[in-house]
PDB file of C-alpha atoms in Angstrom:
ATOM      1  CA  MET A  61     -10.961 -18.898  23.960  1.00 64.00           C
ATOM      2  CA  SER A  62     -11.078 -15.561  25.622  1.00 75.00           C
ATOM      3  CA  ASP A  63     -14.136 -13.417  26.110  1.00 84.00           C
ATOM      4  CA  ARG A  64     -12.241 -10.334  26.407  1.00 93.00           C
ATOM      5  CA  PRO A  65     -12.680  -8.103  23.017  1.00 93.00           C
ATOM      6  CA  ALA A  66      -8.757  -7.174  23.117  1.00 96.00           C
ATOM      7  CA  ASP A  67      -7.724 -11.103  23.167  1.00 96.00           C
ATOM      8  CA  GLN A  68     -10.347 -11.933  20.442  1.00 96.00           C
ATOM      9  CA  PHE A  69      -8.985  -8.751  18.215  1.00 96.00           C
ATOM     10  CA  PHE A  70      -5.521 -10.056  18.700  1.00 97.00           C
ATOM     11  CA  ASP A  71      -6.693 -13.638  17.682  1.00 97.00           C
ATOM     12  CA  ALA A  72      -8.575 -12.385  14.628  1.00 97.00           C
ATOM     13  CA  ALA A  73      -5.766 -10.487  13.488  1.00 97.00           C
ATOM     14  CA  ILE A  74      -3.251 -13.231  14.039  1.00 98.00           C
ATOM     15  CA  GLY A  75      -5.853 -15.450  11.900  1.00 98.00           C
ATOM     16  CA  LEU A  76      -5.635 -13.035   8.897  1.00 98.00           C
ATOM     17  CA  LEU A  77      -2.044 -12.476   9.177  1.00 98.00           C
ATOM     18  CA  GLN A  78      -1.238 -16.377   9.095  1.00 98.00           C
ATOM     19  CA  ARG A  79      -4.159 -16.621   6.066  1.00 98.00           C
ATOM     20  CA  VAL A  80      -2.076 -13.700   4.133  1.00 98.00           C
ATOM     21  CA  ARG A  81       1.162 -15.865   4.939  1.00 98.00           C
ATOM     22  CA  ASP A  82       0.021 -18.996   3.669  1.00 97.00           C
ATOM     23  CA  GLU A  83      -2.355 -17.925   0.647  1.00 98.00           C
ATOM     24  CA  GLU A  84      -0.638 -15.049  -0.773  1.00 98.00           C
ATOM     25  CA  GLY A  85       3.275 -16.040  -0.396  1.00 98.00           C
ATOM     26  CA  ALA A  86       3.450 -16.500  -4.474  1.00 98.00           C
ATOM     27  CA  ALA A  87       1.792 -13.139  -4.763  1.00 98.00           C
ATOM     28  CA  ILE A  88       4.106 -11.431  -2.412  1.00 98.00           C
ATOM     29  CA  GLU A  89       7.225 -13.267  -3.926  1.00 98.00           C
ATOM     30  CA  ALA A  90       5.945 -11.765  -6.846  1.00 98.00           C
ATOM     31  CA  ALA A  91       5.413  -8.206  -5.992  1.00 98.00           C
ATOM     32  CA  GLY A  92       8.744  -8.431  -4.120  1.00 98.00           C
ATOM     33  CA  ALA A  93      10.410  -9.666  -7.480  1.00 98.00           C
ATOM     34  CA  LEU A  94       8.926  -6.778  -9.446  1.00 98.00           C
ATOM     35  CA  LEU A  95      10.099  -4.030  -6.794  1.00 98.00           C
ATOM     36  CA  ALA A  96      13.869  -5.729  -7.160  1.00 98.00           C
ATOM     37  CA  ASP A  97      13.592  -5.693 -10.657  1.00 98.00           C
ATOM     38  CA  THR A  98      12.273  -2.050 -10.938  1.00 98.00           C
ATOM     39  CA  VAL A  99      15.162  -0.921  -8.512  1.00 98.00           C
ATOM     40  CA  ALA A 100      17.692  -2.700 -10.567  1.00 97.00           C
ATOM     41  CA  ALA A 101      16.627  -1.167 -13.947  1.00 97.00           C
ATOM     42  CA  GLY A 102      16.636   2.303 -12.607  1.00 97.00           C
ATOM     43  CA  GLY A 103      13.067   2.781 -11.973  1.00 97.00           C
ATOM     44  CA  ARG A 104      11.242   4.407  -9.099  1.00 97.00           C
ATOM     45  CA  LEU A 105       8.494   3.094  -6.769  1.00 98.00           C
ATOM     46  CA  PHE A 106       5.313   4.898  -5.406  1.00 98.00           C
ATOM     47  CA  ALA A 107       2.670   4.150  -2.975  1.00 97.00           C
ATOM     48  CA  PHE A 108      -0.838   5.251  -3.027  1.00 94.00           C
ATOM     49  CA  GLY A 109      -3.589   4.827  -1.004  1.00 92.00           C
ATOM     50  CA  ALA A 110      -6.849   6.716  -0.001  1.00 86.00           C
ATOM     51  CA  GLY A 111      -8.477   7.540   3.185  1.00 84.00           C
ATOM     52  CA  HIS A 112      -7.184   4.993   6.168  1.00 88.00           C
ATOM     53  CA  SER A 113      -5.702   2.708   3.226  1.00 90.00           C
ATOM     54  CA  SER A 114      -3.378   5.446   2.691  1.00 90.00           C
ATOM     55  CA  LEU A 115      -1.818   4.349   6.174  1.00 93.00           C
ATOM     56  CA  ALA A 116      -0.287   1.343   4.861  1.00 94.00           C
ATOM     57  CA  ALA A 117       1.312   3.435   1.816  1.00 95.00           C
ATOM     58  CA  GLN A 118       2.772   5.895   4.003  1.00 94.00           C
ATOM     59  CA  ASP A 119       4.206   2.947   6.547  1.00 96.00           C
ATOM     60  CA  VAL A 120       6.642   2.034   3.647  1.00 97.00           C
ATOM     61  CA  VAL A 121       7.536   5.710   2.458  1.00 96.00           C
ATOM     62  CA  TYR A 122      10.760   7.257   4.220  1.00 96.00           C
ATOM     63  CA  ARG A 123      11.047   5.007   6.994  1.00 94.00           C
ATOM     64  CA  ALA A 124      13.866   2.986   8.826  1.00 96.00           C
ATOM     65  CA  GLY A 125      14.299  -0.541   7.392  1.00 97.00           C
ATOM     66  CA  GLY A 126      12.338   0.531   4.331  1.00 97.00           C
ATOM     67  CA  LEU A 127      13.370   1.314   0.523  1.00 98.00           C
ATOM     68  CA  ALA A 128      14.475   4.910   0.321  1.00 97.00           C
ATOM     69  CA  LEU A 129      13.199   4.745  -3.280  1.00 97.00           C
ATOM     70  CA  MET A 130       9.383   4.101  -2.129  1.00 98.00           C
ATOM     71  CA  ASN A 131       7.656   7.510  -2.677  1.00 97.00           C
ATOM     72  CA  LEU A 132       4.095   8.544  -1.807  1.00 95.00           C
ATOM     73  CA  LEU A 133       1.772   9.433  -4.388  1.00 93.00           C
ATOM     74  CA  ALA A 134      -0.398  12.304  -2.871  1.00 83.00           C
ATOM     75  CA  VAL A 135      -3.872  12.989  -3.612  1.00 80.00           C
ATOM     76  CA  PRO A 136      -5.008  16.160  -1.931  1.00 76.00           C
ATOM     77  CA  GLY A 137      -7.510  15.712   0.498  1.00 68.00           C
ATOM     78  CA  VAL A 138      -7.544  12.217   0.022  1.00 72.00           C
ATOM     79  CA  VAL A 139      -4.392  10.899   1.662  1.00 68.00           C
ATOM     80  CA  GLY A 140      -4.854  10.520   5.415  1.00 64.00           C
ATOM     81  CA  VAL A 141      -7.977  11.806   7.668  1.00 66.00           C
ATOM     82  CA  ASP A 142      -6.740  15.437   8.008  1.00 66.00           C
ATOM     83  CA  VAL A 143      -9.043  17.237   5.321  1.00 69.00           C
ATOM     84  CA  MET A 144     -11.998  18.957   6.875  1.00 68.00           C
ATOM     85  CA  PRO A 145     -14.740  17.767   6.989  1.00 76.00           C
ATOM     86  CA  ALA A 146     -13.331  14.068   6.887  1.00 71.00           C
ATOM     87  CA  THR A 147     -16.303  12.949   4.924  1.00 69.00           C
ATOM     88  CA  LEU A 148     -14.757  14.925   2.248  1.00 69.00           C
ATOM     89  CA  GLY A 149     -11.890  12.647   1.760  1.00 66.00           C
ATOM     90  CA  SER A 150     -14.401   9.546   1.236  1.00 72.00           C
ATOM     91  CA  ALA A 151     -16.077  11.889  -1.515  1.00 69.00           C
ATOM     92  CA  LEU A 152     -13.403  12.532  -3.316  1.00 71.00           C
ATOM     93  CA  GLU A 153     -12.491   8.810  -3.999  1.00 71.00           C
ATOM     94  CA  ARG A 154     -15.791   8.841  -6.199  1.00 68.00           C
ATOM     95  CA  VAL A 155     -14.715  11.481  -8.443  1.00 67.00           C
ATOM     96  CA  ASP A 156     -14.212  10.446 -11.787  1.00 72.00           C
ATOM     97  CA  GLY A 157     -11.133  11.927 -13.618  1.00 74.00           C
ATOM     98  CA  LEU A 158      -9.341  12.843 -10.152  1.00 80.00           C
ATOM     99  CA  ALA A 159      -6.804  10.020 -10.657  1.00 83.00           C
ATOM    100  CA  ALA A 160      -5.871  11.062 -14.439  1.00 88.00           C
ATOM    101  CA  ALA A 161      -5.370  14.823 -13.167  1.00 88.00           C
ATOM    102  CA  VAL A 162      -2.959  13.530 -10.277  1.00 88.00           C
ATOM    103  CA  LEU A 163      -0.880  11.156 -12.696  1.00 91.00           C
ATOM    104  CA  ASP A 164      -0.712  13.748 -15.492  1.00 90.00           C
ATOM    105  CA  SER A 165       0.969  16.000 -12.745  1.00 89.00           C
ATOM    106  CA  SER A 166       3.100  13.457 -11.014  1.00 93.00           C
ATOM    107  CA  PRO A 167       6.694  12.186 -11.853  1.00 94.00           C
ATOM    108  CA  LEU A 168       5.476   8.555 -12.718  1.00 96.00           C
ATOM    109  CA  ARG A 169       6.714   7.275 -16.055  1.00 96.00           C
ATOM    110  CA  ALA A 170       7.030   4.093 -17.880  1.00 97.00           C
ATOM    111  CA  GLY A 171       9.449   1.699 -15.609  1.00 97.00           C
ATOM    112  CA  ASP A 172       8.067   2.499 -12.617  1.00 98.00           C
ATOM    113  CA  VAL A 173       5.775   0.769 -10.106  1.00 98.00           C
ATOM    114  CA  LEU A 174       2.837   2.089  -8.182  1.00 98.00           C
ATOM    115  CA  VAL A 175       1.565   0.147  -5.405  1.00 98.00           C
ATOM    116  CA  ILE A 176      -2.447   0.960  -4.822  1.00 97.00           C
ATOM    117  CA  VAL A 177      -3.712   0.226  -1.751  1.00 97.00           C
ATOM    118  CA  SER A 178      -7.680   0.038  -1.511  1.00 95.00           C
ATOM    119  CA  LEU A 179      -9.307  -2.177   1.159  1.00 95.00           C
ATOM    120  CA  SER A 180     -12.642  -2.182  -1.270  1.00 94.00           C
ATOM    121  CA  GLY A 181     -11.278  -1.504  -4.522  1.00 93.00           C
ATOM    122  CA  ARG A 182     -14.834  -0.274  -5.835  1.00 92.00           C
ATOM    123  CA  ASN A 183     -14.081   3.782  -5.824  1.00 91.00           C
ATOM    124  CA  ALA A 184     -13.371   5.730  -9.137  1.00 89.00           C
ATOM    125  CA  LEU A 185     -10.365   6.930  -7.721  1.00 91.00           C
ATOM    126  CA  PRO A 186      -8.366   3.277  -6.993  1.00 93.00           C
ATOM    127  CA  VAL A 187      -9.786   1.872 -10.250  1.00 95.00           C
ATOM    128  CA  GLU A 188      -8.838   4.834 -12.647  1.00 94.00           C
ATOM    129  CA  MET A 189      -5.710   5.049 -11.021  1.00 94.00           C
ATOM    130  CA  ALA A 190      -4.562   1.570 -11.743  1.00 96.00           C
ATOM    131  CA  VAL A 191      -6.096   2.008 -15.463  1.00 96.00           C
ATOM    132  CA  ASN A 192      -4.306   5.316 -16.342  1.00 95.00           C
ATOM    133  CA  ALA A 193      -0.740   4.255 -14.636  1.00 97.00           C
ATOM    134  CA  ARG A 194      -0.881   1.055 -16.712  1.00 97.00           C
ATOM    135  CA  ALA A 195      -1.527   3.129 -19.929  1.00 96.00           C
ATOM    136  CA  LEU A 196       1.430   5.030 -18.926  1.00 96.00           C
ATOM    137  CA  GLY A 197       3.555   1.981 -19.024  1.00 97.00           C
ATOM    138  CA  VAL A 198       3.654   1.867 -14.801  1.00 98.00           C
ATOM    139  CA  ARG A 199       3.578  -1.548 -13.404  1.00 98.00           C
ATOM    140  CA  VAL A 200       0.781  -1.874 -10.837  1.00 98.00           C
ATOM    141  CA  ILE A 201       0.500  -3.679  -7.383  1.00 98.00           C
ATOM    142  CA  GLY A 202      -2.727  -3.790  -6.105  1.00 98.00           C
ATOM    143  CA  VAL A 203      -3.677  -4.505  -2.363  1.00 98.00           C
ATOM    144  CA  THR A 204      -7.193  -4.946  -1.691  1.00 97.00           C
ATOM    145  CA  SER A 205      -9.893  -7.298  -0.203  1.00 97.00           C
ATOM    146  CA  VAL A 206     -11.052  -9.694  -3.279  1.00 97.00           C
ATOM    147  CA  ALA A 207     -14.235 -10.236  -1.020  1.00 96.00           C
ATOM    148  CA  TYR A 208     -15.584  -6.867  -2.095  1.00 95.00           C
ATOM    149  CA  ALA A 209     -15.639  -7.810  -5.584  1.00 92.00           C
ATOM    150  CA  THR A 210     -18.168 -10.650  -5.077  1.00 92.00           C
ATOM    151  CA  GLU A 211     -20.107  -8.763  -2.052  1.00 94.00           C
ATOM    152  CA  THR A 212     -20.531  -5.281  -3.025  1.00 95.00           C
ATOM    153  CA  LYS A 213     -21.038  -3.652  -6.802  1.00 94.00           C
ATOM    154  CA  SER A 214     -18.397  -1.321  -8.395  1.00 92.00           C
ATOM    155  CA  ARG A 215     -18.878   2.494  -8.176  1.00 91.00           C
ATOM    156  CA  HIS A 216     -16.888   3.056 -11.357  1.00 89.00           C
ATOM    157  CA  SER A 217     -18.790   3.405 -14.649  1.00 85.00           C
ATOM    158  CA  SER A 218     -17.040   0.049 -15.867  1.00 92.00           C
ATOM    159  CA  GLY A 219     -18.266  -2.022 -13.114  1.00 90.00           C
ATOM    160  CA  THR A 220     -15.019  -3.203 -12.488  1.00 95.00           C
ATOM    161  CA  PHE A 221     -12.529  -3.231  -9.029  1.00 96.00           C
ATOM    162  CA  LEU A 222      -9.017  -2.340  -8.551  1.00 96.00           C
ATOM    163  CA  LYS A 223      -7.969  -5.979  -8.377  1.00 97.00           C
ATOM    164  CA  ASP A 224      -9.246  -6.078 -12.462  1.00 96.00           C
ATOM    165  CA  HIS A 225      -6.332  -3.730 -13.443  1.00 97.00           C
ATOM    166  CA  CYS A 226      -3.319  -4.723 -11.673  1.00 98.00           C
ATOM    167  CA  ASP A 227       0.047  -6.670 -12.667  1.00 98.00           C
ATOM    168  CA  ILE A 228      -0.163  -8.169  -9.186  1.00 98.00           C
ATOM    169  CA  VAL A 229      -2.920  -8.663  -6.794  1.00 98.00           C
ATOM    170  CA  LEU A 230      -2.412  -9.241  -3.051  1.00 98.00           C
ATOM    171  CA  ASP A 231      -5.559 -10.207  -1.145  1.00 98.00           C
ATOM    172  CA  SER A 232      -5.900  -8.793   2.267  1.00 98.00           C
ATOM    173  CA  LYS A 233      -8.484 -11.461   3.212  1.00 98.00           C
ATOM    174  CA  ILE A 234     -10.631  -8.906   4.966  1.00 97.00           C
ATOM    175  CA  ALA A 235     -14.325  -9.014   5.351  1.00 96.00           C
ATOM    176  CA  VAL A 236     -16.696  -6.580   3.995  1.00 96.00           C
ATOM    177  CA  GLY A 237     -17.424  -4.084   6.423  1.00 94.00           C
ATOM    178  CA  ASP A 238     -13.709  -4.249   7.837  1.00 95.00           C
ATOM    179  CA  ALA A 239     -14.699  -5.280  11.460  1.00 95.00           C
ATOM    180  CA  GLU A 240     -13.862  -8.244  13.218  1.00 95.00           C
ATOM    181  CA  LEU A 241     -15.866  -8.480  16.272  1.00 95.00           C
ATOM    182  CA  THR A 242     -19.419  -8.629  17.058  1.00 92.00           C
ATOM    183  CA  LEU A 243     -21.041  -8.469  20.599  1.00 92.00           C
ATOM    184  CA  ASP A 244     -24.741  -8.839  21.373  1.00 90.00           C
ATOM    185  CA  SER A 245     -24.311  -5.613  23.672  1.00 92.00           C
ATOM    186  CA  VAL A 246     -23.136  -3.291  20.753  1.00 93.00           C
ATOM    187  CA  PRO A 247     -25.243  -2.607  17.956  1.00 94.00           C
ATOM    188  CA  ALA A 248     -22.570  -2.477  14.998  1.00 95.00           C
ATOM    189  CA  PRO A 249     -19.633  -4.685  14.219  1.00 94.00           C
ATOM    190  CA  PHE A 250     -16.212  -3.349  15.546  1.00 95.00           C
ATOM    191  CA  ALA A 251     -12.251  -3.681  15.758  1.00 96.00           C
ATOM    192  CA  PRO A 252     -11.054  -3.093  12.094  1.00 96.00           C
ATOM    193  CA  ALA A 253      -7.779  -4.879  11.158  1.00 97.00           C
ATOM    194  CA  SER A 254      -7.375  -3.974   7.539  1.00 96.00           C
ATOM    195  CA  THR A 255      -4.568  -1.524   8.623  1.00 96.00           C
ATOM    196  CA  VAL A 256      -2.819  -4.314  10.602  1.00 97.00           C
ATOM    197  CA  VAL A 257      -2.838  -6.704   7.908  1.00 98.00           C
ATOM    198  CA  THR A 258      -2.286  -4.348   4.984  1.00 97.00           C
ATOM    199  CA  ALA A 259       0.812  -2.743   6.474  1.00 97.00           C
ATOM    200  CA  ALA A 260       2.168  -6.647   7.284  1.00 98.00           C
ATOM    201  CA  LEU A 261       1.514  -7.488   3.782  1.00 97.00           C
ATOM    202  CA  LEU A 262       3.341  -4.766   2.405  1.00 98.00           C
ATOM    203  CA  GLN A 263       6.257  -4.879   4.703  1.00 98.00           C
ATOM    204  CA  ALA A 264       6.873  -8.448   3.741  1.00 98.00           C
ATOM    205  CA  VAL A 265       6.779  -7.435  -0.117  1.00 98.00           C
ATOM    206  CA  VAL A 266       9.736  -4.744   0.783  1.00 98.00           C
ATOM    207  CA  ALA A 267      11.531  -7.613   2.657  1.00 98.00           C
ATOM    208  CA  THR A 268      11.408  -9.919  -0.216  1.00 98.00           C
ATOM    209  CA  ALA A 269      12.551  -6.990  -2.309  1.00 98.00           C
ATOM    210  CA  ALA A 270      15.577  -6.220  -0.317  1.00 98.00           C
ATOM    211  CA  GLY A 271      16.533 -10.147  -0.086  1.00 98.00           C
ATOM    212  CA  ALA A 272      16.233 -10.468  -3.680  1.00 98.00           C
ATOM    213  CA  LEU A 273      18.277  -7.409  -4.462  1.00 98.00           C
ATOM    214  CA  ALA A 274      21.012  -8.763  -2.142  1.00 98.00           C
ATOM    215  CA  ASP A 275      20.738 -12.129  -3.906  1.00 97.00           C
ATOM    216  CA  ARG A 276      21.702 -10.570  -7.108  1.00 97.00           C
ATOM    217  CA  GLY A 277      24.578  -8.598  -5.616  1.00 97.00           C
ATOM    218  CA  ILE A 278      23.033  -5.254  -5.284  1.00 97.00           C
ATOM    219  CA  GLU A 279      23.199  -3.427  -2.302  1.00 96.00           C
ATOM    220  CA  PRO A 280      19.257  -2.711  -1.472  1.00 97.00           C
ATOM    221  CA  PRO A 281      18.870   1.179  -0.944  1.00 97.00           C
ATOM    222  CA  LEU A 282      17.715   0.809   2.724  1.00 98.00           C
ATOM    223  CA  LEU A 283      17.200   3.710   5.317  1.00 97.00           C
ATOM    224  CA  ARG A 284      18.264   3.431   8.709  1.00 97.00           C
ATOM    225  CA  SER A 285      16.612   4.877  12.023  1.00 96.00           C
ATOM    226  CA  GLY A 286      17.896   8.599  12.426  1.00 92.00           C
ATOM    227  CA  ASN A 287      17.901   7.592  16.231  1.00 95.00           C
ATOM    228  CA  VAL A 288      21.034   5.144  15.941  1.00 95.00           C
ATOM    229  CA  ASP A 289      24.655   6.487  16.105  1.00 96.00           C
ATOM    230  CA  GLY A 290      25.318   6.860  12.249  1.00 96.00           C
ATOM    231  CA  GLY A 291      21.970   6.617  11.029  1.00 96.00           C
ATOM    232  CA  HIS A 292      21.918  10.322   9.521  1.00 95.00           C
ATOM    233  CA  GLU A 293      25.188   9.774   7.897  1.00 97.00           C
ATOM    234  CA  TRP A 294      24.081   6.215   6.317  1.00 97.00           C
ATOM    235  CA  ASN A 295      21.007   7.671   4.968  1.00 96.00           C
ATOM    236  CA  GLY A 296      22.554  10.795   3.865  1.00 95.00           C
ATOM    237  CA  ARG A 297      24.763   8.581   1.566  1.00 96.00           C
ATOM    238  CA  ILE A 298      21.624   6.450   0.196  1.00 96.00           C
ATOM    239  CA  MET A 299      19.776   9.784  -0.794  1.00 95.00           C
ATOM    240  CA  GLU A 300      22.512  11.260  -2.557  1.00 96.00           C
ATOM    241  CA  GLN A 301      23.357   7.900  -4.263  1.00 96.00           C
ATOM    242  CA  TYR A 302      19.544   7.625  -5.627  1.00 96.00           C
ATOM    243  CA  ARG A 303      18.338  11.489  -5.343  1.00 95.00           C
ATOM    244  CA  ASP A 304      16.964  11.297  -8.784  1.00 95.00           C
ATOM    245  CA  ARG A 305      14.738   8.646  -7.854  1.00 96.00           C
ATOM    246  CA  ILE A 306      13.510  10.302  -4.292  1.00 96.00           C
ATOM    247  CA  PHE A 307      10.895  12.824  -4.725  1.00 94.00           C
ATOM    248  CA  TYR A 308       9.901  13.327  -0.703  1.00 91.00           C
ATOM    249  CA  ARG A 309      12.883  15.057  -0.428  1.00 80.00           C
ATOM    250  CA  SER A 310      11.790  18.883  -1.494  1.00 67.00           C
TER     251      SER A 310
END
């Protein structure tokens, strides 16, 4: 085994990817089928994540090779790390009632699907987002580390975690603390892998959905790269066809 930190990180990430491939296969298939069912039935798709969890959510929105119908559910000051100070985003995740306010002003409706990404799944925002979305008749796919539910305490008044309020749960297998490496010479664990693994999980779900739609004789509403010849024309056709189910255009 290499003693280079870079090699150790790659080994750790590859090991986690192998685990989710081997252990989450049934959940990935179910999530992909749910997306396909929703597309076929005229529903819309949304993804949400707070802080660094938003990176995986953003990775499936408006991108080449992805489903054009996947929309980002944005919460001001929470999606990404561009809010100043950055600690404000973390604080907002713990605010009771924020999820309800966001959903009340969002286009989400019964029959849609919402993917919620939260590594710990312990804060008020992802928990309430799942609870309130399901109350609206929205199906919820949660992407989280189930380990947090056994090794930490919920920060929501109910004492529950995101995983407790989802139709389908995808477990990223990330250890509590999200740091894969330790060295005697480094005082804190380092090298997080949650973004790598969570993004891969969601792309596996999207791939499953595309295949499921094709198997039904439905052309998957996929986007192409604007940097290949004909890409803009292709995307224009897809966006026009599904314009009433795409919300990032204006």
